[in-house]
Coordinates of C-alpha atoms in Angstrom, one line a residue:
M1 CA -37.6 0.7 -2.6
A2 CA -38.2 3.5 -0.3
A3 CA -36.7 3.7 3.1
P4 CA -39.1 5.6 5.7
K5 CA -36.1 4.9 7.9
V6 CA -33.7 6.6 6.8
C7 CA -35.2 9.2 5.8
A8 CA -37.0 9.8 9.4
A9 CA -33.0 9.5 10.8
L10 CA -31.6 11.7 8.3
A11 CA -34.2 14.6 8.3
G12 CA -32.8 18.3 8.3
R13 CA -29.4 16.7 8.2
N14 CA -26.5 18.3 6.6
L15 CA -25.5 15.1 3.4
E16 CA -23.0 18.2 2.2
D17 CA -20.4 17.8 5.3
D18 CA -21.1 14.0 5.4
L19 CA -20.1 14.3 0.8
Q20 CA -17.0 15.9 1.9
R21 CA -16.1 12.9 4.1
V22 CA -17.1 9.6 1.7
G23 CA -13.7 7.6 0.1
R24 CA -12.9 6.2 -2.5
T25 CA -15.6 4.3 -4.6
N26 CA -13.8 0.3 -3.3
D27 CA -10.7 0.5 -2.9
M28 CA -10.2 -3.1 -4.3
L29 CA -11.3 -1.9 -7.7
P30 CA -9.3 0.2 -9.9
P31 CA -9.4 4.4 -9.7
R32 CA -12.8 5.6 -11.1
E33 CA -13.4 9.2 -11.8
D34 CA -15.9 10.2 -9.2
D35 CA -13.5 8.8 -6.6
K36 CA -11.9 12.3 -7.2
V37 CA -14.3 14.7 -7.7
A38 CA -16.8 14.4 -4.7
G39 CA -15.7 18.4 -3.6
R40 CA -16.6 19.5 -6.6
I41 CA -19.9 18.8 -7.1
P42 CA -22.6 21.1 -6.9
K43 CA -25.3 22.0 -4.3
R44 CA -27.7 21.4 -6.7
F45 CA -26.7 16.9 -6.1
V46 CA -26.9 17.1 -2.4
Q47 CA -30.5 18.9 -2.4
A48 CA -31.6 16.6 -4.4
L49 CA -31.0 14.3 -2.4
S50 CA -31.8 16.0 0.6
L51 CA -35.4 16.3 -1.2
N52 CA -35.9 12.7 -1.9
V53 CA -35.1 12.4 2.2
S54 CA -37.5 15.3 3.6
E55 CA -40.2 13.2 0.7
N56 CA -39.4 10.2 1.9
S57 CA -38.9 9.3 -1.2
Y58 CA -35.4 7.9 -0.9
E59 CA -34.4 5.2 -2.8
P60 CA -31.2 3.2 -1.9
A61 CA -30.1 1.0 -5.2
P62 CA -28.7 -2.5 -5.1
A63 CA -25.4 -2.9 -4.6
S64 CA -23.1 -4.3 -7.6
F65 CA -20.5 -7.2 -6.9
V66 CA -17.0 -7.5 -7.9
Y67 CA -16.0 -10.9 -7.0
V68 CA -11.8 -10.6 -5.9
P69 CA -9.7 -13.9 -6.0
K70 CA -8.4 -15.1 -2.7
T71 CA -5.5 -17.2 -2.4
R72 CA -6.8 -21.2 -2.4
F73 CA -9.1 -20.4 -5.2
A74 CA -11.5 -18.7 -3.2
T75 CA -13.1 -15.0 -3.7
R76 CA -13.9 -11.8 -1.7
P77 CA -17.4 -9.7 -2.4
A78 CA -15.9 -5.5 -3.4
A79 CA -19.8 -3.9 -3.3
L80 CA -19.4 -0.4 -4.9
L81 CA -22.2 1.7 -4.4
T82 CA -23.7 5.1 -5.9
L83 CA -22.8 8.4 -4.5
A84 CA -25.8 9.4 -2.9
D85 CA -25.6 5.3 -0.8
R86 CA -22.3 6.2 -0.7
V87 CA -22.8 9.7 2.0
V88 CA -26.1 8.4 3.3
F89 CA -24.5 5.4 4.6
E90 CA -21.9 8.2 5.8
A91 CA -24.1 9.8 7.4
L92 CA -26.5 7.0 9.0
L93 CA -22.4 5.7 10.4
E94 CA -21.3 9.4 11.0
P95 CA -23.4 10.0 14.7
M96 CA -22.4 6.6 16.0
R97 CA -18.3 6.8 15.4
P98 CA -18.1 7.7 19.8
K99 CA -20.2 5.3 21.1
I100 CA -19.0 2.9 18.3
E101 CA -15.0 4.1 19.7
A102 CA -16.3 4.2 24.0
Y103 CA -17.8 0.5 23.3
L104 CA -14.7 -1.0 21.3
V105 CA -11.0 -2.1 24.3
S106 CA -8.1 -0.2 23.6
D107 CA -6.4 0.6 20.5
G108 CA -3.4 -0.8 22.0
V109 CA -6.1 -3.9 21.1
V110 CA -8.4 -3.2 18.5
F111 CA -5.3 -1.2 16.2
W112 CA -8.0 -0.9 13.5
P113 CA -10.7 -0.4 12.6
R114 CA -12.0 1.9 15.6
G115 CA -15.4 4.3 15.5
S116 CA -12.7 7.0 15.1
V117 CA -11.4 7.8 11.6
T118 CA -7.7 6.1 12.0
E119 CA -5.0 4.5 9.3
K120 CA -4.7 1.5 8.7
R121 CA -1.8 -0.2 11.5
W122 CA -0.4 -3.2 10.2
D123 CA 2.9 -3.4 11.2
E124 CA 2.0 -2.6 14.5
F125 CA 0.0 -4.7 14.6
E126 CA 2.6 -8.2 13.4
A127 CA 4.4 -6.5 15.6
A128 CA 2.4 -6.6 18.9
P129 CA 3.0 -10.8 19.5
V130 CA 7.0 -10.1 19.4
A131 CA 6.8 -7.5 22.6
S132 CA 5.4 -9.8 24.5
G133 CA 7.7 -12.6 24.5
G134 CA 5.0 -15.5 24.8
G135 CA 6.5 -19.3 23.5
H136 CA 3.3 -19.5 21.4
V137 CA 1.5 -17.7 19.1
V138 CA -2.1 -17.9 17.3
V139 CA -2.2 -16.9 14.0
A140 CA -6.1 -16.6 13.1
D141 CA -8.8 -14.6 10.9
V142 CA -13.2 -14.4 10.3
A143 CA -14.2 -17.0 7.5
G144 CA -16.2 -14.5 5.3
F145 CA -16.2 -11.7 7.9
Y146 CA -17.7 -8.9 5.9
E147 CA -20.7 -11.0 3.8
S148 CA -21.6 -12.8 7.3
I149 CA -22.6 -9.5 9.5
D150 CA -26.4 -9.9 10.3
H151 CA -28.0 -7.2 10.3
A152 CA -30.7 -8.2 12.9
Q153 CA -27.7 -8.7 15.8
L154 CA -25.5 -5.6 14.7
R155 CA -28.7 -3.4 15.6
R156 CA -28.6 -5.4 18.8
V157 CA -24.9 -4.5 19.6
L158 CA -25.1 -1.0 17.7
V159 CA -28.0 0.1 20.3
S160 CA -26.0 -1.8 23.7
A161 CA -23.4 0.7 22.5
G162 CA -25.6 3.7 23.3
V163 CA -26.7 4.4 19.6
A164 CA -29.8 5.5 19.9
V165 CA -33.1 2.2 18.4
A166 CA -34.2 4.8 15.3
D167 CA -30.8 5.4 14.5
A168 CA -29.6 1.3 14.8
E169 CA -32.7 0.9 12.6
A170 CA -32.9 3.5 10.0
L171 CA -29.2 1.4 9.7
E172 CA -30.6 -1.8 9.9
E173 CA -33.0 -0.3 6.9
F174 CA -30.6 0.6 4.7
L175 CA -27.9 -2.2 4.6
R176 CA -30.7 -4.1 4.1
S177 CA -31.8 -2.3 0.6
V178 CA -28.2 -2.0 -0.7
M179 CA -27.2 -5.7 0.3
R180 CA -30.5 -7.2 -0.9
S181 CA -30.6 -9.4 1.6
S182 CA -30.7 -9.3 5.9
K183 CA -26.3 -9.7 5.7
G184 CA -23.9 -8.1 4.8
L185 CA -21.5 -5.5 5.0
P186 CA -20.5 -3.5 1.7
Q187 CA -17.1 -5.0 1.7
G188 CA -14.4 -2.4 0.4
V189 CA -16.1 0.6 1.1
A190 CA -14.3 2.3 4.2
T191 CA -17.9 3.2 6.4
S192 CA -18.9 -0.4 7.0
D193 CA -15.4 -0.5 8.8
P194 CA -16.2 0.5 11.9
L195 CA -20.1 -1.7 11.9
A196 CA -17.6 -4.9 11.0
T197 CA -15.5 -3.4 13.9
I198 CA -17.7 -3.5 16.6
Y199 CA -19.7 -6.3 15.5
L200 CA -16.3 -8.1 16.9
A201 CA -16.5 -6.0 20.1
A202 CA -18.1 -8.9 21.9
A203 CA -15.0 -11.9 20.8
D204 CA -12.7 -9.4 21.8
A205 CA -14.0 -8.9 25.0
A206 CA -14.2 -11.8 25.6
V207 CA -10.5 -13.6 24.5
R208 CA -9.7 -9.6 26.7
R209 CA -11.1 -11.5 30.1
T210 CA -9.4 -13.9 29.9
G211 CA -5.5 -12.1 30.1
A212 CA -4.3 -13.4 27.1
G213 CA -2.3 -11.2 24.8
Y214 CA -4.2 -11.1 22.4
W215 CA -4.6 -8.1 19.7
R216 CA -6.6 -7.5 15.9
H217 CA -6.9 -5.5 12.8
G218 CA -9.5 -6.0 10.9
D219 CA -10.5 -9.8 10.7
D220 CA -7.1 -10.5 11.3
I221 CA -6.2 -11.8 14.8
R222 CA -3.4 -12.1 16.8
M223 CA -3.6 -14.3 20.3
A224 CA 0.1 -15.3 22.6
A225 CA 0.2 -18.1 24.8
S226 CA 2.9 -18.8 27.0
T227 CA 2.2 -22.8 26.7
F228 CA 0.6 -24.8 23.3
A229 CA -2.4 -25.9 26.1
E230 CA -3.0 -22.4 27.1
A231 CA -3.3 -21.4 23.3
R232 CA -5.7 -23.6 22.6
R233 CA -7.4 -22.5 25.8
A234 CA -7.5 -18.8 23.8
I235 CA -8.7 -20.3 20.6
N236 CA -11.2 -22.0 22.3
T237 CA -12.5 -18.7 23.8
L238 CA -12.3 -17.3 20.5
E239 CA -14.1 -19.5 18.9
A240 CA -17.3 -20.1 20.9
A241 CA -17.4 -16.0 21.5
L242 CA -17.0 -15.5 17.5
R243 CA -20.1 -18.7 16.4
D244 CA -23.2 -16.3 19.5
S245 CA -22.4 -13.8 16.3
G246 CA -23.3 -16.7 13.9
L247 CA -19.4 -16.2 12.4
L248 CA -16.8 -18.9 12.3
M249 CA -13.2 -19.5 12.2
N250 CA -11.2 -19.7 9.1
A251 CA -9.8 -23.2 9.5
A252 CA -7.6 -22.7 6.5
K253 CA -5.7 -19.8 7.4
L254 CA -5.8 -21.0 12.2
R255 CA -2.5 -21.5 13.1
V256 CA -0.3 -21.9 16.1
L257 CA 3.3 -20.6 16.2
R258 CA 6.3 -21.5 18.0
F259 CA 7.3 -17.5 19.3
A260 CA 10.7 -18.1 17.4
T261 CA 8.9 -19.2 14.5
Y262 CA 7.0 -16.4 14.3
A263 CA 9.5 -13.2 14.9
E264 CA 11.4 -14.5 12.7
H265 CA 8.3 -14.0 9.9
Q266 CA 8.1 -10.8 11.0
A267 CA 11.7 -9.9 10.9
D268 CA 11.9 -11.1 7.6
L269 CA 11.8 -8.1 4.8
E270 CA 14.3 -6.6 7.1
K271 CA 16.2 -9.6 7.6
A272 CA 16.1 -10.5 3.1
R273 CA 16.9 -6.8 3.3
D274 CA 20.2 -6.8 4.7
D275 CA 21.2 -10.0 4.2
F276 CA 21.1 -9.5 0.0
R277 CA 23.4 -6.1 0.5
T278 CA 25.2 -8.2 2.6
R279 CA 25.7 -10.5 -0.5
L280 CA 26.6 -7.9 -3.3
L281 CA 28.4 -6.1 -1.1
E282 CA 30.6 -9.1 -0.9
A283 CA 30.1 -10.2 -4.9
R284 CA 31.6 -6.6 -5.2
K285 CA 34.9 -6.9 -3.0
E286 CA 35.9 -10.3 -4.7
A287 CA 35.1 -8.4 -7.5
I288 CA 37.6 -5.7 -7.0
R289 CA 40.1 -8.5 -5.4
N290 CA 39.9 -10.2 -8.7
S291 CA 39.9 -7.8 -11.5
E292 CA 42.9 -7.5 -13.8
E293 CA 42.2 -3.7 -14.3
P294 CA 44.2 -1.7 -11.0
E295 CA 43.2 1.7 -12.6
E296 CA 39.4 0.3 -12.1
L297 CA 40.4 0.3 -9.0
E298 CA 42.3 3.0 -8.7
E299 CA 40.1 4.8 -10.3
L300 CA 37.3 4.5 -7.2
M301 CA 39.4 5.2 -4.8
H302 CA 39.9 8.2 -6.8
A303 CA 36.4 8.3 -6.6
A304 CA 35.4 8.0 -3.3
N305 CA 37.7 10.4 -1.5
V306 CA 40.9 7.8 0.0
D307 CA 42.9 9.7 1.9
E308 CA 46.4 10.0 0.1
D309 CA 48.4 8.3 2.6
M310 CA 45.9 5.0 1.9
Q311 CA 46.9 5.3 -1.6
W312 CA 50.1 5.5 -0.9
G313 CA 50.3 2.6 1.6
F314 CA 48.5 0.5 -0.7
W315 CA 50.2 1.4 -3.8
Y316 CA 53.8 2.3 -3.1
H317 CA 54.6 1.0 -0.1
H318 CA 52.2 -2.0 0.2
N319 CA 52.3 -1.5 4.1
I320 CA 48.2 -1.5 3.4
D321 CA 46.1 -4.8 1.6
I322 CA 43.9 -4.9 -0.3
N323 CA 40.9 -5.8 1.9
E324 CA 41.8 -2.0 4.4
V325 CA 41.1 -0.8 1.1
L326 CA 38.0 -2.2 0.5
E327 CA 36.7 -1.3 4.2
A328 CA 37.3 2.7 3.1
L329 CA 35.3 1.9 0.1
N330 CA 32.2 0.5 2.0
E331 CA 29.8 2.8 1.6
H332 CA 30.8 3.6 -2.1
I333 CA 30.9 0.4 -3.8
A334 CA 27.2 0.0 -1.6
P335 CA 24.5 -1.5 -3.5
S336 CA 21.7 0.3 -3.2
L337 CA 17.9 -0.1 -1.7
L338 CA 16.6 -0.4 -5.7
E339 CA 20.1 -2.8 -6.2
V340 CA 19.6 -4.9 -3.4
Q341 CA 15.2 -5.3 -4.2
R342 CA 16.1 -6.8 -7.7
E343 CA 17.9 -9.3 -5.8
M344 CA 15.2 -9.8 -3.2
F345 CA 12.5 -9.7 -6.0
K346 CA 14.6 -12.5 -8.4
D347 CA 15.0 -14.7 -5.2
A348 CA 11.3 -14.3 -4.7
M349 CA 10.5 -15.2 -8.1
R350 CA 13.7 -18.8 -7.7
R351 CA 11.8 -18.8 -3.8
R352 CA 8.0 -19.6 -5.3
P353 CA 5.0 -21.9 -2.8
G354 CA 5.7 -24.9 -3.7
T355 CA 9.2 -25.5 -5.5
P356 CA 12.2 -26.3 -3.8
D357 CA 13.6 -24.6 -1.0
G358 CA 10.4 -22.8 -1.8
L359 CA 9.4 -19.8 0.8
S360 CA 5.8 -20.0 2.3
R361 CA 3.1 -18.8 0.2
E362 CA 2.7 -15.7 3.1
L363 CA 6.8 -14.6 3.3
W364 CA 6.5 -15.0 -0.3
H365 CA 3.8 -12.0 -0.6
A366 CA 4.8 -10.0 1.0
R367 CA 8.1 -9.7 -1.0
V368 CA 7.2 -10.0 -3.2
A369 CA 4.0 -7.0 -3.2
Y370 CA 7.1 -5.4 -1.6
C371 CA 9.3 -5.0 -4.3
L372 CA 6.8 -4.0 -6.6
R373 CA 5.3 -0.9 -4.6
R374 CA 9.2 0.0 -4.8
F375 CA 9.5 -1.2 -8.5
A376 CA 6.5 1.1 -9.8
A377 CA 7.6 4.2 -7.1
A378 CA 11.1 4.0 -8.6
R379 CA 9.5 3.0 -12.6
S380 CA 11.3 0.4 -12.5
N381 CA 10.9 -2.0 -15.0
A382 CA 13.1 -5.0 -12.5
A383 CA 10.5 -7.3 -12.9
L384 CA 8.9 -6.8 -16.1
P385 CA 9.9 -9.2 -17.0
Y386 CA 7.7 -11.2 -14.3
A387 CA 4.8 -9.9 -15.1
G388 CA 3.1 -11.5 -17.0
D389 CA 3.6 -14.6 -15.4
L390 CA 2.6 -13.0 -12.0
L391 CA -0.8 -12.5 -14.0
V392 CA -1.4 -15.6 -14.7
R393 CA -0.2 -17.5 -11.4
Y394 CA -1.4 -15.8 -9.2
P395 CA -4.5 -14.0 -9.6
E396 CA -4.7 -13.1 -6.6
E397 CA -2.1 -10.6 -7.4
T398 CA -3.0 -9.0 -10.5
Q399 CA -3.6 -5.1 -8.2
F400 CA -0.3 -4.9 -7.3
V401 CA 0.4 -6.2 -10.9
A402 CA -1.6 -4.2 -12.6
S403 CA -0.4 -1.2 -10.4
Y404 CA 2.8 -1.7 -11.3
L405 CA 2.2 -2.2 -14.8
L406 CA 1.2 1.2 -14.7
S407 CA 3.8 3.5 -13.5
L408 CA 5.6 2.3 -16.5
V409 CA 3.1 3.3 -19.7
D410 CA 4.7 5.8 -20.5
A411 CA 8.6 4.6 -20.0
Q412 CA 7.7 0.5 -21.8
P413 CA 4.4 0.6 -23.7
S414 CA 4.9 -2.6 -25.7
R415 CA 6.1 -5.1 -22.9
V416 CA 3.5 -3.6 -20.5
A417 CA 0.3 -4.4 -23.8
Q418 CA 2.8 -7.6 -24.1
A419 CA 3.3 -8.7 -20.4
V420 CA -0.7 -8.1 -19.5
E421 CA -2.3 -10.0 -22.5
H422 CA 0.4 -12.6 -21.6
G423 CA -2.5 -13.0 -18.3
L424 CA -5.1 -12.6 -20.7
D425 CA -4.5 -15.3 -23.2
N426 CA -3.0 -17.9 -20.9
S427 CA -5.0 -18.1 -17.8
E428 CA -7.4 -20.4 -17.8
F429 CA -10.1 -18.6 -16.3
L430 CA -10.5 -15.4 -15.2
L431 CA -12.9 -12.9 -13.1
G432 CA -14.4 -10.3 -14.4
W433 CA -12.1 -8.4 -11.3
Q434 CA -9.2 -8.7 -12.7
R435 CA -9.7 -8.2 -16.6
G436 CA -11.0 -4.6 -15.4
W437 CA -7.8 -4.7 -14.0
L438 CA -6.3 -6.0 -16.9
Y439 CA -8.1 -3.9 -19.3
R440 CA -7.9 -1.2 -16.7
V441 CA -3.9 -1.0 -17.6
L442 CA -4.5 -2.0 -21.6
S443 CA -6.0 1.3 -22.2
R444 CA -3.1 3.4 -20.8
V445 CA -1.6 2.2 -23.5
A446 CA -4.3 0.8 -26.4
H447 CA -2.3 1.6 -29.7
Q448 CA 0.0 -1.7 -28.9
V449 CA -2.7 -4.2 -28.7
T450 CA -2.8 -6.9 -31.1
D451 CA -6.5 -6.8 -33.0
G452 CA -7.0 -10.1 -31.0
T453 CA -7.1 -8.5 -27.3
L454 CA -9.7 -5.8 -29.3
T455 CA -11.7 -8.7 -30.5
E456 CA -12.3 -10.0 -27.0
A457 CA -12.3 -7.7 -25.3
S458 CA -15.5 -6.2 -27.5
R459 CA -17.1 -9.7 -27.0
V460 CA -16.5 -8.9 -22.8
M461 CA -18.1 -5.5 -23.4
R462 CA -21.0 -7.2 -24.4
S463 CA -21.5 -10.3 -23.2
Q464 CA -24.4 -10.8 -20.1
D465 CA -22.0 -13.2 -18.6
H466 CA -19.2 -11.1 -17.9
D467 CA -19.9 -8.8 -14.7
W468 CA -19.7 -4.9 -15.4
L469 CA -16.4 -4.1 -13.9
A470 CA -14.9 -6.3 -16.7
R471 CA -17.5 -4.6 -19.6
V472 CA -17.0 -0.8 -18.4
E473 CA -13.4 -1.4 -18.8
A474 CA -13.2 -3.1 -21.9
A475 CA -15.4 -0.7 -23.5
R476 CA -12.5 2.6 -22.6
L477 CA -10.2 0.4 -24.4
L478 CA -12.0 -0.1 -27.5
G479 CA -13.4 3.2 -26.8
V480 CA -9.1 4.6 -27.1
R481 CA -9.1 2.3 -30.1
S482 CA -12.2 3.9 -32.3
R483 CA -13.7 0.7 -31.9
L484 CA -16.9 2.3 -29.7
T485 CA -19.8 2.8 -31.6
A486 CA -22.9 5.1 -29.5
D487 CA -24.6 1.9 -30.3
D488 CA -22.4 0.4 -27.6
V489 CA -21.8 3.6 -25.1
N490 CA -26.6 3.6 -25.0
S491 CA -26.4 -0.4 -24.6
L492 CA -24.5 0.2 -21.5
Y493 CA -26.0 2.4 -19.8
R494 CA -29.0 0.9 -20.5
N495 CA -28.5 -1.3 -18.8
A496 CA -25.3 -1.4 -16.3
P497 CA -26.5 -0.8 -12.4
S498 CA -26.5 2.7 -11.3
A499 CA -23.5 2.9 -9.8
F500 CA -21.4 2.2 -12.9
R501 CA -23.2 4.7 -15.8
T502 CA -20.6 7.3 -14.2
D503 CA -17.7 5.7 -16.4
L504 CA -19.8 5.7 -19.7
F505 CA -19.9 9.6 -19.0
A506 CA -15.9 9.0 -17.9
I507 CA -15.1 7.3 -21.6
A508 CA -16.8 9.5 -23.9
A509 CA -15.5 12.9 -22.1
E510 CA -12.0 11.2 -23.0
L511 CA -13.3 10.6 -26.3
E512 CA -14.9 14.0 -26.6
D513 CA -13.0 14.3 -29.9
A514 CA -12.4 12.0 -31.6
A515 CA -15.2 10.1 -31.5
P516 CA -18.5 12.1 -33.4
W517 CA -21.2 10.7 -31.0
A518 CA -19.2 11.8 -27.7
Q519 CA -20.7 15.9 -27.9
A520 CA -24.5 14.2 -28.5
F521 CA -24.3 11.2 -25.2
L522 CA -21.9 13.5 -22.8
D523 CA -25.0 16.2 -23.8
G524 CA -27.5 13.9 -21.9
A525 CA -25.7 14.2 -18.6
K526 CA -26.5 17.7 -17.6
Q527 CA -29.3 16.8 -16.0
D528 CA -26.8 14.7 -14.0
A529 CA -24.9 16.6 -11.2
L530 CA -22.3 13.8 -10.8
A531 CA -22.0 13.2 -14.1
A532 CA -21.4 17.0 -14.9
V533 CA -18.3 17.1 -13.0
V534 CA -17.3 14.4 -13.8
I535 CA -17.6 15.3 -17.4
D536 CA -15.9 18.5 -16.4
A537 CA -13.1 16.7 -14.1
V538 CA -12.1 14.2 -17.4
R539 CA -11.3 17.9 -19.7
A540 CA -9.6 19.6 -16.9
K541 CA -7.8 16.3 -16.5
Q542 CA -7.6 16.2 -20.8
A543 CA -6.6 20.2 -21.5
Q544 CA -3.6 20.0 -18.9
R545 CA -2.0 16.8 -20.3
S546 CA -1.6 19.0 -23.7
S547 CA -0.9 21.9 -22.9
S548 CA 1.9 19.7 -20.9
S549 CA 2.7 18.0 -23.9

């Protein structure tokens, strides 16, 4: 379906600039080759797109959706757009940014997203109610936010902000085409964020006018009130404003916390780090006190450069006791940050939500995600024994666990494969998003993968009951193990949504030297500018790996 209003709005626009601004395909999905090559795509890609626009023949492709798990079994739809549609989307939005920015309340209230490009400021947002010193803090968010945004209402809000009617109508036409609905923004696509935030501008203003403490980050909201009754009134005001925009508050997540409780939650990570550091340090001191090997203490004192007077006073004159020595050794025997994080993680595993003395779901997630990110950066195997069980019990954590496992594929390939296969074999239900992430990890340790897992991956790849992310990532795994045929790839290519086709060219490029069919498949990609650049990028990466090894 052609998009004449979009074409009219973009007439004469230099789409090359918009191409340079396009970011990742979707930050909820495994990285893809075409995320990395936008700046290297030849002019013929932009020229062809510009020609389609100028001839009124440009047609947005329907978005492909991958359903990402949330807590309590719900999901959110991550949208995948073709690169051409992402460029057009960015081109439509860019002139609106200054109008959106001017229309929003201050950046000390709405932290992110803004009309202008800004980094996420989650920590500042979470800390804002603590600085207010109120008696109660309201924690709220919007139910099904991105998928509930009405395109006609968004057009009206943009026009109210000063966006030209024709530009707002062009955006509405584009969104209706890619979403195949009169509602919804492509979730996980950065270009959607300024549009989502202006949609909430009326609700922001309504609560701000009451004088209540109010802060927003995305669709997460915090409000501060001196009394419980004031908190209820603030909730009522927010709920009414959301309903006016066709939105609903997420009742399952709505909470009114006492100020002290909220402040304690916000300080949890730092407090937990300090507590575990103190515990480990005291345990080491106690071990030194109880040691029957004085040589160990002597070595520690020498290594810590304890001055000779203290050493003589302790060992020979006995006028300095062990506690003074341990105080002098404090920095030398203090646990490293990684050791502290290991203890934090073990404690979180012991105190899972729902167990006796269990952490709240929010605190548990914050601690686990924090530790997994640090373990990945350090390539530590501290969480490896728990990874398979995490995948089974907490599917919403799959992206964090998979990213952690990817950091260990070179050092611990066999154990990584075992952890992922445990997740695949023991989960009673798996979303395609989960399979996609797990097959991506397995493709990096493919020669450790069992025949049973490969057989299942082959079934997933060929089954129309599975979504395309799972099918394409299954093909990637099978390709590394030489179980992908020309018929498989061509069948996938014929039927896959446009946004997934470059993945198939990337897979073929990775197999070019090993699979006879790959060269023929790649030879048929020369006409596609994006595919050609993706193929070149994969070849360059493989050449770099070969030279470094």
